[in-house]
Coordinates of C-alpha atoms in Angstrom, one line a residue:
Chain A
M1 CA -15.2 9.7 4.9
N2 CA -14.3 6.1 4.2
P3 CA -10.6 5.4 5.1
K4 CA -10.3 2.6 2.5
L5 CA -11.4 4.8 -0.3
D6 CA -10.6 8.4 0.6
L7 CA -7.5 10.5 1.2
V8 CA -7.7 13.5 3.5
L9 CA -5.5 16.5 4.1
E10 CA -6.5 18.5 7.2
R11 CA -4.6 21.5 8.5
T12 CA -5.1 24.7 10.3
I13 CA -3.6 27.7 8.5
D14 CA -3.2 31.3 9.5
V15 CA -5.1 32.7 6.6
K16 CA -8.7 34.0 6.6
P17 CA -11.4 31.7 5.0
E18 CA -12.2 34.5 2.5
L19 CA -8.6 34.5 1.1
V20 CA -8.5 30.7 0.9
W21 CA -11.8 30.9 -1.1
K22 CA -10.4 33.6 -3.4
A23 CA -7.2 31.6 -4.0
W24 CA -9.2 28.5 -4.9
T25 CA -11.8 30.2 -7.2
T26 CA -9.9 32.9 -9.1
P27 CA -7.9 31.4 -12.0
E28 CA -5.1 34.0 -11.8
Y29 CA -4.5 33.1 -8.1
L30 CA -5.1 29.4 -8.5
M31 CA -2.4 29.2 -11.2
K32 CA 0.1 30.5 -8.7
W33 CA -0.3 27.8 -6.1
F34 CA -2.3 24.8 -7.4
T35 CA 0.7 22.7 -8.6
P36 CA 3.8 22.1 -6.4
A37 CA 6.9 23.6 -8.0
P38 CA 8.8 22.9 -10.3
W39 CA 5.5 21.8 -11.9
K40 CA 3.3 24.7 -13.1
T41 CA -0.4 25.2 -13.7
V42 CA -0.4 26.9 -17.1
E43 CA -4.2 27.2 -17.8
C44 CA -7.2 27.4 -15.6
K45 CA -10.9 28.0 -16.2
V46 CA -13.5 28.3 -13.5
D47 CA -17.2 28.5 -14.1
L48 CA -18.2 28.8 -10.4
R49 CA -21.7 27.1 -10.2
P50 CA -23.0 23.6 -9.9
G51 CA -22.6 22.0 -13.3
G52 CA -19.9 24.6 -14.3
M53 CA -16.5 23.8 -15.6
F54 CA -13.3 23.4 -13.6
H55 CA -10.4 23.1 -16.0
T56 CA -6.7 23.1 -15.4
V57 CA -3.6 22.2 -17.4
M58 CA -0.5 21.2 -15.4
E59 CA 2.9 21.3 -17.0
S60 CA 5.9 19.1 -16.0
P61 CA 9.4 20.5 -15.7
E62 CA 10.0 18.8 -19.1
G63 CA 7.2 20.7 -20.7
Q64 CA 4.6 17.8 -20.9
K65 CA 1.1 19.0 -20.4
F66 CA -1.6 17.3 -18.3
P67 CA -5.1 18.7 -18.9
N68 CA -7.9 17.9 -16.5
T69 CA -11.5 18.9 -16.9
G70 CA -14.1 18.5 -14.2
C71 CA -17.4 19.8 -13.0
F72 CA -18.3 21.7 -9.9
L73 CA -21.0 20.1 -7.8
E74 CA -21.4 22.4 -4.8
V75 CA -20.3 26.0 -4.4
V76 CA -20.8 27.5 -1.0
T77 CA -19.0 30.9 -0.9
N78 CA -16.1 31.0 1.6
R79 CA -17.0 27.6 3.1
K80 CA -17.2 24.6 0.7
L81 CA -16.2 23.6 -2.8
V82 CA -16.9 20.3 -4.4
W83 CA -16.0 19.1 -7.9
T84 CA -15.4 15.8 -9.7
D85 CA -13.6 14.6 -12.8
A86 CA -16.1 11.7 -13.2
L87 CA -18.4 14.3 -14.8
E88 CA -17.6 16.9 -17.4
P89 CA -19.2 20.4 -17.4
G90 CA -23.1 20.2 -17.5
Y91 CA -22.9 17.0 -15.5
R92 CA -22.0 14.9 -18.6
P93 CA -20.5 11.5 -17.6
T94 CA -16.8 11.7 -18.4
A95 CA -16.0 10.0 -21.7
R96 CA -12.5 8.7 -20.6
K97 CA -12.6 5.1 -19.6
L98 CA -11.6 4.3 -16.0
G99 CA -8.5 2.0 -15.9
T100 CA -7.6 2.8 -19.5
D101 CA -7.6 6.5 -20.3
A102 CA -7.9 7.5 -16.7
P103 CA -6.0 5.9 -13.8
F104 CA -8.8 6.9 -11.4
F105 CA -11.7 9.3 -11.0
M106 CA -12.1 11.4 -7.9
T107 CA -14.4 13.9 -6.3
A108 CA -12.7 16.6 -4.2
V109 CA -14.4 18.2 -1.2
V110 CA -12.7 21.3 0.2
T111 CA -14.1 22.7 3.4
I112 CA -13.0 26.0 4.8
E113 CA -14.0 26.7 8.4
P114 CA -13.1 29.8 10.4
H115 CA -10.5 29.0 13.1
G116 CA -9.7 31.5 15.8
A117 CA -9.5 35.2 14.8
I118 CA -7.7 35.0 11.5
G119 CA -7.2 31.3 10.7
T120 CA -8.9 28.5 8.8
K121 CA -9.4 24.9 9.4
Y122 CA -8.8 23.5 5.9
T123 CA -9.9 20.0 5.0
A124 CA -9.4 18.6 1.5
T125 CA -10.9 15.1 0.9
A126 CA -10.3 13.1 -2.3
I127 CA -13.1 10.6 -2.7
H128 CA -12.4 7.6 -4.9
G129 CA -14.6 4.8 -6.3
T130 CA -12.2 2.0 -5.5
E131 CA -9.3 1.0 -3.2
D132 CA -7.2 0.8 -6.4
G133 CA -8.0 4.4 -7.2
R134 CA -7.1 5.6 -3.7
G135 CA -3.9 3.6 -3.8
K136 CA -2.8 5.0 -7.1
H137 CA -3.5 8.6 -5.9
E138 CA -1.6 8.0 -2.7
A139 CA 1.3 6.5 -4.7
M140 CA 1.3 9.6 -7.0
G141 CA 2.1 11.6 -3.9
F142 CA -1.3 12.9 -2.6
Y143 CA -0.1 13.9 0.9
H144 CA 3.1 15.6 -0.2
G145 CA 1.6 17.1 -3.3
W146 CA -1.6 18.5 -1.8
G147 CA 0.4 19.6 1.3
A148 CA 3.0 21.4 -0.8
A149 CA 0.3 23.1 -2.9
L150 CA -1.4 24.3 0.4
D151 CA 2.0 25.8 1.6
Q152 CA 2.0 27.7 -1.7
L153 CA -1.6 28.8 -1.2
V154 CA -0.7 30.1 2.3
A155 CA 2.4 32.0 1.0
L156 CA 0.3 33.5 -1.8
A157 CA -2.6 34.5 0.4
K158 CA -0.2 36.5 2.7
T159 CA 0.5 38.7 -0.3
M160 CA -3.1 39.2 -1.4
Chain B
M1 CA -28.4 19.7 -25.2
N2 CA -26.0 17.9 -27.6
P3 CA -28.0 15.9 -30.2
K4 CA -25.1 13.5 -30.8
L5 CA -24.8 12.6 -27.1
D6 CA -28.2 13.3 -25.5
L7 CA -31.7 11.8 -25.7
V8 CA -34.7 14.0 -24.9
L9 CA -38.4 13.3 -24.2
E10 CA -40.5 16.5 -24.2
R11 CA -44.2 16.5 -23.7
T12 CA -47.0 18.7 -22.3
I13 CA -49.2 16.8 -19.8
D14 CA -52.4 17.8 -18.1
V15 CA -51.0 17.3 -14.6
K16 CA -49.9 20.0 -12.2
P17 CA -46.1 20.4 -11.6
E18 CA -46.6 19.7 -7.9
L19 CA -48.0 16.3 -8.6
V20 CA -45.3 15.5 -11.2
W21 CA -42.7 16.4 -8.5
K22 CA -44.4 14.3 -5.9
A23 CA -44.6 11.3 -8.2
W24 CA -40.9 11.6 -9.0
T25 CA -39.6 12.1 -5.4
T26 CA -41.9 9.9 -3.2
P27 CA -40.7 6.2 -3.4
E28 CA -44.2 4.8 -2.9
Y29 CA -45.5 6.7 -5.9
L30 CA -42.3 6.3 -8.0
M31 CA -42.6 2.5 -7.7
K32 CA -46.0 2.6 -9.3
W33 CA -45.0 4.4 -12.6
F34 CA -41.2 4.4 -13.0
T35 CA -40.9 1.2 -15.1
P36 CA -43.1 0.3 -18.0
A37 CA -45.3 -2.7 -17.4
P38 CA -44.9 -5.7 -17.3
W39 CA -41.6 -4.7 -15.7
K40 CA -41.8 -3.4 -12.1
T41 CA -39.9 -1.2 -9.8
V42 CA -39.6 -3.3 -6.7
E43 CA -37.4 -1.1 -4.5
C44 CA -36.8 2.6 -4.3
K45 CA -34.8 4.9 -2.0
V46 CA -34.7 8.6 -2.3
D47 CA -32.5 10.9 -0.2
L48 CA -33.6 14.2 -1.7
R49 CA -30.6 16.5 -1.5
P50 CA -27.5 17.2 -3.6
G51 CA -25.2 14.2 -2.9
G52 CA -28.1 12.1 -1.7
M53 CA -28.9 8.5 -2.8
F54 CA -31.3 7.7 -5.6
H55 CA -31.7 3.9 -5.7
T56 CA -34.1 1.7 -7.7
V57 CA -34.4 -2.0 -8.4
M58 CA -36.3 -2.9 -11.6
E59 CA -37.6 -6.4 -12.1
S60 CA -38.2 -8.1 -15.4
P61 CA -41.3 -10.2 -16.1
E62 CA -39.0 -13.3 -15.5
G63 CA -38.0 -12.0 -12.1
Q64 CA -34.5 -10.8 -12.9
K65 CA -33.5 -7.8 -10.8
F66 CA -31.6 -4.8 -12.1
P67 CA -30.4 -2.5 -9.3
N68 CA -29.3 1.0 -10.1
T69 CA -27.8 3.4 -7.5
G70 CA -27.1 7.0 -8.4
C71 CA -26.6 10.4 -6.8
F72 CA -28.8 13.5 -6.8
L73 CA -27.0 16.6 -8.1
E74 CA -29.7 19.3 -8.2
V75 CA -33.0 19.4 -6.3
V76 CA -35.3 22.3 -7.1
T77 CA -38.7 21.6 -5.6
N78 CA -41.5 21.3 -8.2
R79 CA -39.2 22.4 -11.0
K80 CA -36.0 20.5 -11.6
L81 CA -34.3 17.2 -10.6
V82 CA -30.9 16.1 -11.7
W83 CA -29.1 12.9 -10.9
T84 CA -26.4 10.7 -12.3
D85 CA -25.3 7.1 -12.1
A86 CA -21.7 8.1 -12.8
L87 CA -21.5 9.0 -9.1
E88 CA -22.7 7.1 -6.1
P89 CA -24.2 8.8 -3.0
G90 CA -21.8 11.3 -1.4
Y91 CA -20.6 12.1 -5.0
R92 CA -18.3 9.1 -4.9
P93 CA -17.2 8.1 -8.5
T94 CA -19.0 4.9 -9.4
A95 CA -16.9 1.8 -9.0
R96 CA -18.4 0.0 -12.0
K97 CA -16.2 0.2 -15.1
L98 CA -17.8 1.8 -18.1
G99 CA -18.0 -0.6 -21.1
T100 CA -17.5 -3.7 -18.9
D101 CA -19.9 -3.7 -15.8
A102 CA -21.9 -0.7 -17.1
P103 CA -23.0 -0.3 -20.8
F104 CA -23.1 3.4 -20.3
F105 CA -23.4 6.1 -17.6
M106 CA -25.9 8.8 -17.8
T107 CA -27.1 12.0 -16.1
A108 CA -30.8 12.7 -16.1
V109 CA -32.2 16.2 -16.0
V110 CA -36.0 16.4 -15.5
T111 CA -37.5 19.9 -15.8
I112 CA -41.1 20.6 -14.8
E113 CA -42.5 23.9 -16.0
P114 CA -46.1 25.1 -15.5
H115 CA -48.1 25.0 -18.7
G116 CA -51.5 26.7 -18.8
A117 CA -53.8 26.5 -15.9
I118 CA -53.2 22.9 -14.7
G119 CA -50.6 21.4 -17.1
T120 CA -46.9 20.8 -17.1
K121 CA -44.2 21.1 -19.8
Y122 CA -42.2 18.0 -19.0
T123 CA -38.7 17.6 -20.4
A124 CA -36.5 14.6 -19.5
T125 CA -33.0 14.7 -20.9
A126 CA -30.6 11.7 -20.7
I127 CA -27.0 13.0 -21.0
H128 CA -24.3 10.5 -22.1
G129 CA -20.5 10.7 -22.2
T130 CA -20.2 9.1 -25.7
E131 CA -22.1 8.5 -28.9
D132 CA -21.8 4.8 -28.1
G133 CA -23.6 5.3 -24.8
R134 CA -26.4 7.4 -26.4
G135 CA -26.8 4.7 -29.1
K136 CA -27.0 1.9 -26.6
H137 CA -29.6 3.8 -24.6
E138 CA -31.7 4.5 -27.7
A139 CA -31.5 0.9 -28.8
M140 CA -32.7 -0.2 -25.3
G141 CA -35.8 1.7 -26.0
F142 CA -35.3 5.1 -24.5
Y143 CA -38.2 6.8 -26.3
H144 CA -40.7 4.1 -25.9
G145 CA -39.7 3.3 -22.3
W146 CA -39.5 6.8 -20.9
G147 CA -42.7 7.7 -22.8
A148 CA -44.6 4.7 -21.5
A149 CA -43.4 5.5 -18.0
L150 CA -44.6 9.0 -18.3
D151 CA -48.0 7.8 -19.4
Q152 CA -48.1 5.7 -16.2
L153 CA -47.0 8.8 -14.2
V154 CA -49.9 10.8 -15.7
A155 CA -52.4 8.1 -15.0
L156 CA -51.2 7.8 -11.4
A157 CA -51.1 11.6 -10.8
K158 CA -54.8 11.8 -11.7
T159 CA -55.6 9.4 -8.8
M160 CA -53.4 11.4 -6.3

């Protein structure tokens, strides 16, 4: 973790690691929590293996769609999930140009550790290539956004 | 494999897969074959795990140095090696801007399959994000360069 380049959300939540994993890796669940309301996630594809596709489409309250396609890098069941949008599926370097088509690229590392009898220590790290990328992501509302999405994940997991 | 975006070198060589792997993953060996003469590889660092560093410095006959730092993605002993320069070690998106600092990014997939009693079917695929990137890499001499380097690898392996 490099504080000049990375953003980190760390929380303990009263949900089992297995349910956090299921919420992250099952499209029908992910679509219910991944994007803070009133935004929605309207599409999701998960090919859960290194090199596999992670695709989402977010929709603004005005109906504008924001597709994002990335590539999984590490898949450790119930413990760790890593993906990046600097690569497309099959590890292909992303065609979008940084600073023109894409405000920044990031790699996300989600770690899920057992905490107490039924809880999870949840850590989500967004890794950027530049301080500018980190700054733009923070200005877009990283802490609020990822935190609100996690609240939604916890609420959903309690119904699963 | 996408013929519009990828470049492939495929050959059968009379060297065991274990020696091909050793030549690829041991810096002292890699420095002896990786760059077609009269160019040289003057530095090499290998942290052989997904997320680990793959660093080389090539030197032209005039003494100009060309450093390249990438990240390993898959490490399957004696069979498959994948790395990319679109990510830095730790999966950090590369800070260099495509089209300005970097002519293209690529992911390299090297597969090493046993062939006959003592041979190897060797396949090296360079995966690009754009046709422009593929074209630049081909114009830089992909086929001749990777082929000449493989000849050097084979010659070296026969002394190992």
